[in-house]
PDB file of C-alpha atoms in Angstrom:
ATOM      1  CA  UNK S  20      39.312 -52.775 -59.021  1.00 47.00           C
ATOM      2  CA  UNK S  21      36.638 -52.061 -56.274  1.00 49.00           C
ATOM      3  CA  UNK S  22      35.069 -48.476 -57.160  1.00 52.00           C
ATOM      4  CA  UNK S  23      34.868 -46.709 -53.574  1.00 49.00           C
ATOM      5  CA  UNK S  24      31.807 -44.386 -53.529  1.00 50.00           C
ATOM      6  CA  UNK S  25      32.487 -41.295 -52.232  1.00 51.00           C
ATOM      7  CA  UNK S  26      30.057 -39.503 -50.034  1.00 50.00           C
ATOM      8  CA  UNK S  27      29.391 -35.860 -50.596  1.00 51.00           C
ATOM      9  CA  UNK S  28      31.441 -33.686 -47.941  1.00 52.00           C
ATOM     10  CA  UNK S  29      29.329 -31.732 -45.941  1.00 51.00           C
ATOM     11  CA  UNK S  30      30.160 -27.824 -45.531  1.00 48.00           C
ATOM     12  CA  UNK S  31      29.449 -26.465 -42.397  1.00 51.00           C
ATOM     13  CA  UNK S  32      28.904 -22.466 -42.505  1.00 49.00           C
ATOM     14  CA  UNK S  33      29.178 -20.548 -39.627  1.00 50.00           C
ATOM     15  CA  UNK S  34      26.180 -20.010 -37.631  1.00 50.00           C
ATOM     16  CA  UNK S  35      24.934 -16.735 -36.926  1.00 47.00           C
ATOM     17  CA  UNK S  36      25.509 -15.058 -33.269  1.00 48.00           C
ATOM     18  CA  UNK S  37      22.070 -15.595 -31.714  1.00 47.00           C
ATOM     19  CA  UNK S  38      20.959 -12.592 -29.860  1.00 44.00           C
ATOM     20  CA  UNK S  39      19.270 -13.250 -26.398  1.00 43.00           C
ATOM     21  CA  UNK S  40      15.455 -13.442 -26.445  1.00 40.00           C
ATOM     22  CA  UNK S  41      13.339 -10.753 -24.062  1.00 39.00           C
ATOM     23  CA  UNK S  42      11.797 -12.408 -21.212  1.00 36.00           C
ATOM     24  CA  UNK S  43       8.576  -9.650 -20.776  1.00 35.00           C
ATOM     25  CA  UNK S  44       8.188  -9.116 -16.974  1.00 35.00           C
ATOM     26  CA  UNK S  45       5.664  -7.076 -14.817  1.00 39.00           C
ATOM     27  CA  UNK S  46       6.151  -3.816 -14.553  1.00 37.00           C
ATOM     28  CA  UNK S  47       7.443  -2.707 -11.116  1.00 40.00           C
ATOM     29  CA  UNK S  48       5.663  -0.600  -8.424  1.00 43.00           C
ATOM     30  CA  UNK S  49       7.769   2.657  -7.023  1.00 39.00           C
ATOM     31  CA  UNK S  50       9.433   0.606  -4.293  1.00 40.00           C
ATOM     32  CA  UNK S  51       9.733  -2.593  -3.021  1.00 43.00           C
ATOM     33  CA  UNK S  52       6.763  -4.534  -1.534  1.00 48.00           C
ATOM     34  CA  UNK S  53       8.787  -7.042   0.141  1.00 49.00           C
ATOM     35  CA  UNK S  54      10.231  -4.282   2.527  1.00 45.00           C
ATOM     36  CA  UNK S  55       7.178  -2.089   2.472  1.00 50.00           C
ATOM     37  CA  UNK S  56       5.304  -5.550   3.633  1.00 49.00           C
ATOM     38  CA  UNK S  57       8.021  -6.431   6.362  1.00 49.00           C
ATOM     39  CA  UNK S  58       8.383  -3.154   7.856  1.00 51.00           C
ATOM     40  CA  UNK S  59       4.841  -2.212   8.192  1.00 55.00           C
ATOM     41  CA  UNK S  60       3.796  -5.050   9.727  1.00 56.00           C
ATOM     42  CA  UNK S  61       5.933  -4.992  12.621  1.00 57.00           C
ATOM     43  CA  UNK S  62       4.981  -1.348  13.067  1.00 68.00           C
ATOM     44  CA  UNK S  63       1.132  -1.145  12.711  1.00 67.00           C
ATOM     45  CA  UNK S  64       0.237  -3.768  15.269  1.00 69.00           C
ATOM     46  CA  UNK S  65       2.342  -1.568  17.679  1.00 70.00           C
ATOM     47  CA  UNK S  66       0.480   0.981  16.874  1.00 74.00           C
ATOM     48  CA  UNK S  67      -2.937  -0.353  17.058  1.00 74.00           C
ATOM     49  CA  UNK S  68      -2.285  -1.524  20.203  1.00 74.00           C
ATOM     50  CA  UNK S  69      -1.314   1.650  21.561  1.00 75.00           C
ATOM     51  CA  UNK S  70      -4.122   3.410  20.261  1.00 75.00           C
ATOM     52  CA  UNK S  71      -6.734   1.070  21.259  1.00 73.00           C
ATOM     53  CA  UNK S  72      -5.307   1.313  25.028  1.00 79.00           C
ATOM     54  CA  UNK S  73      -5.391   4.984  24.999  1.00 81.00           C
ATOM     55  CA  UNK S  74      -7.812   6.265  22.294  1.00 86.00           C
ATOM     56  CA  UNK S  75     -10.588   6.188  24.917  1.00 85.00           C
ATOM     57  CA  UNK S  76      -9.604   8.878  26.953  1.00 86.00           C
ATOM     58  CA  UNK S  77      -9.024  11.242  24.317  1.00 89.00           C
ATOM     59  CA  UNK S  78      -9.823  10.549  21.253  1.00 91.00           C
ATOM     60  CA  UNK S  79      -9.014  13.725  19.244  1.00 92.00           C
ATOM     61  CA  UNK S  80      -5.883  14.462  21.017  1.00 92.00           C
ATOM     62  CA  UNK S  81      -4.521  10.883  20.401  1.00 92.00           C
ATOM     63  CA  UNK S  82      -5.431  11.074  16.828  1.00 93.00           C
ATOM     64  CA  UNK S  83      -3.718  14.209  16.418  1.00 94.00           C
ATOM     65  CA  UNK S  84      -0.740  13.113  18.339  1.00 92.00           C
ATOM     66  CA  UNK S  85      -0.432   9.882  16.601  1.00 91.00           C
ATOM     67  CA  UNK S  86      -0.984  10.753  13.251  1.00 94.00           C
ATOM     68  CA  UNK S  87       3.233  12.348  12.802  1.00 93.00           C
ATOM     69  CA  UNK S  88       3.592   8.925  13.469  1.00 90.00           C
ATOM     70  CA  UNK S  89       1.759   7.349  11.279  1.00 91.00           C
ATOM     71  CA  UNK S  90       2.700   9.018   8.087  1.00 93.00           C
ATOM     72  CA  UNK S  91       6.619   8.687   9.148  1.00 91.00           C
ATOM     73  CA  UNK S  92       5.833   5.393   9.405  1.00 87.00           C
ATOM     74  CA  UNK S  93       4.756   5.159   5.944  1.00 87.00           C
ATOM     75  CA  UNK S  94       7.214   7.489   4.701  1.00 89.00           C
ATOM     76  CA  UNK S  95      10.036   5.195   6.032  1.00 86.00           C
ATOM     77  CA  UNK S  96       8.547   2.147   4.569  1.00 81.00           C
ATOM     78  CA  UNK S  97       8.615   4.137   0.623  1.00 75.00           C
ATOM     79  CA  UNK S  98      12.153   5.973   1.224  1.00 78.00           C
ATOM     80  CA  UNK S  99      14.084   3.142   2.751  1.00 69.00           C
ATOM     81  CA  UNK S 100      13.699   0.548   0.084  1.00 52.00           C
ATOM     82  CA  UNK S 101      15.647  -0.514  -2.689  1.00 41.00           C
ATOM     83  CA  UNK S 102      14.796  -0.458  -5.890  1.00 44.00           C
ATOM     84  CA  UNK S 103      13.700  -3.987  -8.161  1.00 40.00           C
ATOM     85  CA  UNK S 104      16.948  -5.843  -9.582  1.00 38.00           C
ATOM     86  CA  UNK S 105      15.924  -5.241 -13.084  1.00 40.00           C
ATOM     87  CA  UNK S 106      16.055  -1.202 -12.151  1.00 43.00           C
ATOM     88  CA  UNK S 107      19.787  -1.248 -10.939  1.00 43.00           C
ATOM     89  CA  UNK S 108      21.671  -3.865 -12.244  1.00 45.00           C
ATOM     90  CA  UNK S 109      23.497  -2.265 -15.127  1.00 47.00           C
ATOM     91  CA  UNK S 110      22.818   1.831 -13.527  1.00 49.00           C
ATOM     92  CA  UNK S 111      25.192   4.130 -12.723  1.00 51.00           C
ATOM     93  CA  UNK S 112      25.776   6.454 -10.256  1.00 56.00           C
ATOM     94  CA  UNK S 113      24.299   9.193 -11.453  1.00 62.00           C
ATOM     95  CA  UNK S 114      20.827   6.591 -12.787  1.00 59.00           C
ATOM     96  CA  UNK S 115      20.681   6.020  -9.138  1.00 60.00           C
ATOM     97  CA  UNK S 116      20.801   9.204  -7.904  1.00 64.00           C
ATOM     98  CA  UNK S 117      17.930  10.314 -10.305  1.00 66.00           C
ATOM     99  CA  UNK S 118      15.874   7.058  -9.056  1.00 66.00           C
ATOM    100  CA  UNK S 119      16.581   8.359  -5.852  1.00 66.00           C
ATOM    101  CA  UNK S 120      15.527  11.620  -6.173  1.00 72.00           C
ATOM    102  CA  UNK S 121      12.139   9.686  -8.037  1.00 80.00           C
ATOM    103  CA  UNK S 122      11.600   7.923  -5.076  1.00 82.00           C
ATOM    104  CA  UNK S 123      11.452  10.963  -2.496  1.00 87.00           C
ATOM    105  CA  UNK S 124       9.273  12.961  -5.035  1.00 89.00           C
ATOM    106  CA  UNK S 125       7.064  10.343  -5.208  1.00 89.00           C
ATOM    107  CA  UNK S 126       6.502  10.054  -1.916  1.00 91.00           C
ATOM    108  CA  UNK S 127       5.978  13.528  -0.597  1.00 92.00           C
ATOM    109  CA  UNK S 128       2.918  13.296  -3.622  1.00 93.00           C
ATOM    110  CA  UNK S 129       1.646  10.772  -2.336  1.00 93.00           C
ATOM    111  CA  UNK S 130       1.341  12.796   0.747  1.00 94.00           C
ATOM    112  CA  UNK S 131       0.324  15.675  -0.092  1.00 96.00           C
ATOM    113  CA  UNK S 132      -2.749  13.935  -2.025  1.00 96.00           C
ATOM    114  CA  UNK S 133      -3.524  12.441   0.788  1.00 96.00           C
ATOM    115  CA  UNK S 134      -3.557  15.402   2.763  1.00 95.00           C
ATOM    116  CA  UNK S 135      -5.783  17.060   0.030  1.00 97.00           C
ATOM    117  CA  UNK S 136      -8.015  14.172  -0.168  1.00 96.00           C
ATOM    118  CA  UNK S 137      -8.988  13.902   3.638  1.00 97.00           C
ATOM    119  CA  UNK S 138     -12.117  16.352   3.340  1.00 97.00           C
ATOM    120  CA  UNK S 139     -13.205  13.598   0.690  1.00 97.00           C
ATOM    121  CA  UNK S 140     -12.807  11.249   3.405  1.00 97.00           C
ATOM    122  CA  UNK S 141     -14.260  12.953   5.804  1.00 97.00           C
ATOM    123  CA  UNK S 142     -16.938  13.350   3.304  1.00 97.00           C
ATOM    124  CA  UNK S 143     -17.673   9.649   2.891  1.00 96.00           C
ATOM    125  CA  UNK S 144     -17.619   9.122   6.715  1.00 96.00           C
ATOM    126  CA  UNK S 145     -20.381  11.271   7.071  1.00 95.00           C
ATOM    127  CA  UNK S 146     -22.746   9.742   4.274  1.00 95.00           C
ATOM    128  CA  UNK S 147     -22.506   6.322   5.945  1.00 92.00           C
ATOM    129  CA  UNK S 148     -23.488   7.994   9.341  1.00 90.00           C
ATOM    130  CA  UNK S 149     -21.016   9.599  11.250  1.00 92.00           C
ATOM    131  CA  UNK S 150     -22.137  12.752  13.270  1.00 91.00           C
ATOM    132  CA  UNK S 151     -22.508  15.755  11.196  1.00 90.00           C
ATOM    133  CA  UNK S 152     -22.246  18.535  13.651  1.00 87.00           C
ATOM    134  CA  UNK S 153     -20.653  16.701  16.657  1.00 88.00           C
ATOM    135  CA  UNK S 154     -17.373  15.175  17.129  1.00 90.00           C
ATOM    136  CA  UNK S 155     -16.159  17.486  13.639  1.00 94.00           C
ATOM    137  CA  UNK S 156     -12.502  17.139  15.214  1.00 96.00           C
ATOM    138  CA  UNK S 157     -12.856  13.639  15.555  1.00 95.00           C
ATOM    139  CA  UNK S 158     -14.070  12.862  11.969  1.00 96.00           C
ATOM    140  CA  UNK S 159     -11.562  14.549  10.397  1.00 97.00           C
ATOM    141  CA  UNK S 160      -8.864  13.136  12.138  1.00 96.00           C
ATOM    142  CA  UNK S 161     -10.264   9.513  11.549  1.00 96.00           C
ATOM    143  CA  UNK S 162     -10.340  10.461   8.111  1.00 97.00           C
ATOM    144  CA  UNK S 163      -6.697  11.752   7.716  1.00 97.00           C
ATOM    145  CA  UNK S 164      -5.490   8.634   9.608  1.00 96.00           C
ATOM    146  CA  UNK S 165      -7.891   6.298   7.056  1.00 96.00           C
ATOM    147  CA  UNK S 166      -5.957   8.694   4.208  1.00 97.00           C
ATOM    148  CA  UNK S 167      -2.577   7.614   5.552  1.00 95.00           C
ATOM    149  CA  UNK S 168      -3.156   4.173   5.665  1.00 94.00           C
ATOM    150  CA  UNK S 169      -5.235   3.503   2.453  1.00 95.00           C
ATOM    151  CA  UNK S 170      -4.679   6.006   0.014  1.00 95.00           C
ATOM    152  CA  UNK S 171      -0.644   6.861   1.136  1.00 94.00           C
ATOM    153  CA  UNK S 172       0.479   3.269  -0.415  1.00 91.00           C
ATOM    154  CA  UNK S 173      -1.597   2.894  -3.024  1.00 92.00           C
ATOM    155  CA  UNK S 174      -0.482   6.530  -4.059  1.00 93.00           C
ATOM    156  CA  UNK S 175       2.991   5.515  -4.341  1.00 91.00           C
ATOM    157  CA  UNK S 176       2.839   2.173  -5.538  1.00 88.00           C
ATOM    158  CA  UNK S 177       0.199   2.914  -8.753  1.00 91.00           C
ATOM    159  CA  UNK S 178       0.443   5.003 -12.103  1.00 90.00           C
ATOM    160  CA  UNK S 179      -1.821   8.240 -11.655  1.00 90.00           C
ATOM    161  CA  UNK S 180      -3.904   8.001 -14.141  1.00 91.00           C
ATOM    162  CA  UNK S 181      -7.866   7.326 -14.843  1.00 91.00           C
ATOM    163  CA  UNK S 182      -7.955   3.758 -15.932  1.00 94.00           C
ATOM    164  CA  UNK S 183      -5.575   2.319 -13.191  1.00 93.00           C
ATOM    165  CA  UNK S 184      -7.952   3.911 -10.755  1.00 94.00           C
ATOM    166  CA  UNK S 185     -11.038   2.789 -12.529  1.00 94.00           C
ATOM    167  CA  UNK S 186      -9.528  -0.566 -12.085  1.00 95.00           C
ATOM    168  CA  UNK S 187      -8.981   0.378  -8.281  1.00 95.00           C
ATOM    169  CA  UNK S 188     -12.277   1.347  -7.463  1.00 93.00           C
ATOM    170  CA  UNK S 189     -13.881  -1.479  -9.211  1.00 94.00           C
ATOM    171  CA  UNK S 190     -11.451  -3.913  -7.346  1.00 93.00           C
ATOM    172  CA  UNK S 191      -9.665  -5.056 -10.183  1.00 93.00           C
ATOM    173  CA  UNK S 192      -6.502  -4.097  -9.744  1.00 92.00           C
ATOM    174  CA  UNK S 193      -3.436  -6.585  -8.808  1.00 91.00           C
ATOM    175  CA  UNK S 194      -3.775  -7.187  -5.172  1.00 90.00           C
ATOM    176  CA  UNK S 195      -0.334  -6.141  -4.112  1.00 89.00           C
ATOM    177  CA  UNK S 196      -0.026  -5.197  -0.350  1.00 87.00           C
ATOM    178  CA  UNK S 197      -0.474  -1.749  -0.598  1.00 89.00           C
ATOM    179  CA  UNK S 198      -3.569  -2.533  -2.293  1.00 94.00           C
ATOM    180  CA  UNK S 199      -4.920  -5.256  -0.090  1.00 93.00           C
ATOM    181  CA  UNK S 200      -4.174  -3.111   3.034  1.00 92.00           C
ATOM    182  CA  UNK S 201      -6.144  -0.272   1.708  1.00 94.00           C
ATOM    183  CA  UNK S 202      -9.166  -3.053   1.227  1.00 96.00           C
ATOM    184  CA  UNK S 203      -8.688  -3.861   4.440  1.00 95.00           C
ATOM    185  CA  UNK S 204      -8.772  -0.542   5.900  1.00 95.00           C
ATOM    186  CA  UNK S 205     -11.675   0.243   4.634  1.00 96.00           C
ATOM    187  CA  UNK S 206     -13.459  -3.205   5.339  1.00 96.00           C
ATOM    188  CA  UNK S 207     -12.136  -3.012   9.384  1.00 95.00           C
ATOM    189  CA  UNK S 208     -13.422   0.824   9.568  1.00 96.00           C
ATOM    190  CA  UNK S 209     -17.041  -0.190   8.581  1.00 95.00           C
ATOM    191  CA  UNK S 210     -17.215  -3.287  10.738  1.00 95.00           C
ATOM    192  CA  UNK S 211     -15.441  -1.213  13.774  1.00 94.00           C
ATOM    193  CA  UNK S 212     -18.514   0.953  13.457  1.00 93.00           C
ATOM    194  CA  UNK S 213     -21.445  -1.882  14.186  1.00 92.00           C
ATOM    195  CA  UNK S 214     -20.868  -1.978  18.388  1.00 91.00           C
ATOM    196  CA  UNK S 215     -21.089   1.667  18.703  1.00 89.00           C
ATOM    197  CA  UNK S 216     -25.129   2.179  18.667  1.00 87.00           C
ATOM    198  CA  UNK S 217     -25.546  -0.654  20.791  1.00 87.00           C
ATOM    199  CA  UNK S 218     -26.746   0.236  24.508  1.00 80.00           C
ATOM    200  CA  UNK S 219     -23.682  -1.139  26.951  1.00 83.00           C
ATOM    201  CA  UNK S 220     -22.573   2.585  27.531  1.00 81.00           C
ATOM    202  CA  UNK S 221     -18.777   1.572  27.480  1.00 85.00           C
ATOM    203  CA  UNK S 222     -16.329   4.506  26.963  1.00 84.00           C
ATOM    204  CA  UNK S 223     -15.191   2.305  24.959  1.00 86.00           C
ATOM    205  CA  UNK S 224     -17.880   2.812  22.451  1.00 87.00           C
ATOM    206  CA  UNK S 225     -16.950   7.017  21.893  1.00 89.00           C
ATOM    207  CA  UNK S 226     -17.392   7.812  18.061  1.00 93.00           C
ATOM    208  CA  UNK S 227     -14.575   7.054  16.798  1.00 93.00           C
ATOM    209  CA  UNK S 228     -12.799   4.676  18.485  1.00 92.00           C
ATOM    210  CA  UNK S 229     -14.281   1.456  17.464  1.00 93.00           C
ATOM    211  CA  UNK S 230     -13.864   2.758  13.923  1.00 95.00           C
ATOM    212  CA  UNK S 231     -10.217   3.483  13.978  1.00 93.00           C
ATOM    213  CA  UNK S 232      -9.068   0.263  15.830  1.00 92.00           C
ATOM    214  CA  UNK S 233     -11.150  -1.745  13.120  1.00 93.00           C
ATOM    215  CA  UNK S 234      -9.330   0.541  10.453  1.00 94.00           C
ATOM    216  CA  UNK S 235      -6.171  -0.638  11.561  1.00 92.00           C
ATOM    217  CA  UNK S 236      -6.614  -4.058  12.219  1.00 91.00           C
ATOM    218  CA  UNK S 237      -8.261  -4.459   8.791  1.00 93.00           C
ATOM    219  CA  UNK S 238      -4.881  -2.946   7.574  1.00 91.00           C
ATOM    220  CA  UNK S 239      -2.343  -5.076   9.459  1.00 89.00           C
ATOM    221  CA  UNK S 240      -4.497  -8.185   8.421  1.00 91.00           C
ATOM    222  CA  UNK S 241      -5.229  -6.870   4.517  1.00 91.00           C
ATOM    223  CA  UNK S 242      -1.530  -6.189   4.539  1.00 88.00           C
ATOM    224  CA  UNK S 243      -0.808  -9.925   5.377  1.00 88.00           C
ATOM    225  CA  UNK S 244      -2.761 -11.151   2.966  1.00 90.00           C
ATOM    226  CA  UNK S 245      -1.442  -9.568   0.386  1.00 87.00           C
ATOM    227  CA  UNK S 246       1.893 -10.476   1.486  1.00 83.00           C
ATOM    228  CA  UNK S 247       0.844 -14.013   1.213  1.00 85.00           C
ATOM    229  CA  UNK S 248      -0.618 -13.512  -2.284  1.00 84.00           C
ATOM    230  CA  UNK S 249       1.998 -11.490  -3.816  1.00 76.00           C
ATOM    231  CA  UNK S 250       4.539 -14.289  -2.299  1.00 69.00           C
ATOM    232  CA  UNK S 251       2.513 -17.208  -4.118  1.00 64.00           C
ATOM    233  CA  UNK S 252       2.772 -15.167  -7.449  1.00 62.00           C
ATOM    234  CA  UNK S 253       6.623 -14.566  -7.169  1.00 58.00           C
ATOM    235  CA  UNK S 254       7.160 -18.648  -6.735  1.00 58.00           C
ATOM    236  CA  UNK S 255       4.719 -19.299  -9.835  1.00 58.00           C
TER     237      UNK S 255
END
């Protein structure tokens, strides 16, 4: 008889459940940038041109009329925002309320550093050259305008804390928007300073007009490029 070789019977055990793994992701900012990005530059162009038509006639009482609407504008942009996906998905009511409440906290901060932090300004505009003992109304309100659109967003958007501003001053930080616009605030207001001492006598030329259309074009176009970046990152 033909011996039939048996093969050894294989005993399958039961796997165990595997657990989902952790995919680490960046840490999001206080609101979204997407909106903050979308929003803002529809409304700062507006308002550059605007201000560029009419700044010359009156400098410090367009500044000071302006600058309500200004920091609505950037109020709007924080407050009216939704929060990132991973932030909401699996929140209740009450999680949303308290994100909420986060979100106006955070930005009435925000403004009330920047606020406080406009003598510093002010401060900084003078030690590159602006007039000392002229044009003090002027100054000031170039610097709270220069507070609103730099330091307001980046207020918002990053921790408060010493090494994330370390990392800010020495331009290392991630160049979100907020970031980017500030840059570009700052870079526009020193170059809209150069065709003031320069002999055509336009009214044009009254300290500090110059310097707060180049502050807001440098914001609108730092804003843009950071909208580019940070779009480039999210398809990577």
């Amino acid at each position: 008889m033909a011996r039939i070789k048996s093969t050894p019977r294989q005993i399958s055990t039961p796997s165990a459940p595997t657990s989902p793994i952790a995919v680490p992701h960046k840490p999001n900012t206080h609101y979204a940038e997407d909106v903050f990005t979308s929003s803002a530059l529809l409304a700062f162009p507006i308002v550059t041109v605007v201000l560029s038509s009419l700044l010359p006639s009156d400098p410090v009482k367009i500044l000071a009329y302006s600058l309500p609407l200004v920091a609505l504008i950037q109020a709007v942009n924080i407050l009216f925002t939704s929060p990132a996906p991973e932030q909401v998905s699996k929140s209740s009511g009450n999680k949303k309320k308290k994100q909420a409440k986060s979100t106006v906290s955070t930005t009435i901060l925000g403004l009330v550093l920047s606020i406080l932090l406009t003598p510093f300004i002010h401060l900084i505009y003078i030690l590159f050259g602006a007039p000392v003992t002229v044009s003090i109304p002027a100054t000031f309100l170039l610097s709270a305008h220069t507070a609103l659109l730099a330091l307001f967003p980046i207020l918002c958007t990053f921790p408060l804390d010493g090494v994330t501003w370390i990392n800010i001053v020495a331009l290392k930080a991630p160049l979100t928007p907020a970031y980017t616009a500030a840059l570009g605030t700052i870079a526009g207001a020193w170059l809209g300073a150069v065709p003031i001492p320069l002999d055509w006598d336009r009214e044009w030329q009254t300290w500090p007009v110059t310097v707060v259309f180049g502050a807001y074009v440098g914001n609108a176009v730092g804003r843009l490029v950071g909208a580019v970046l940070s779009g480039k990152e999210k398809k990577l």
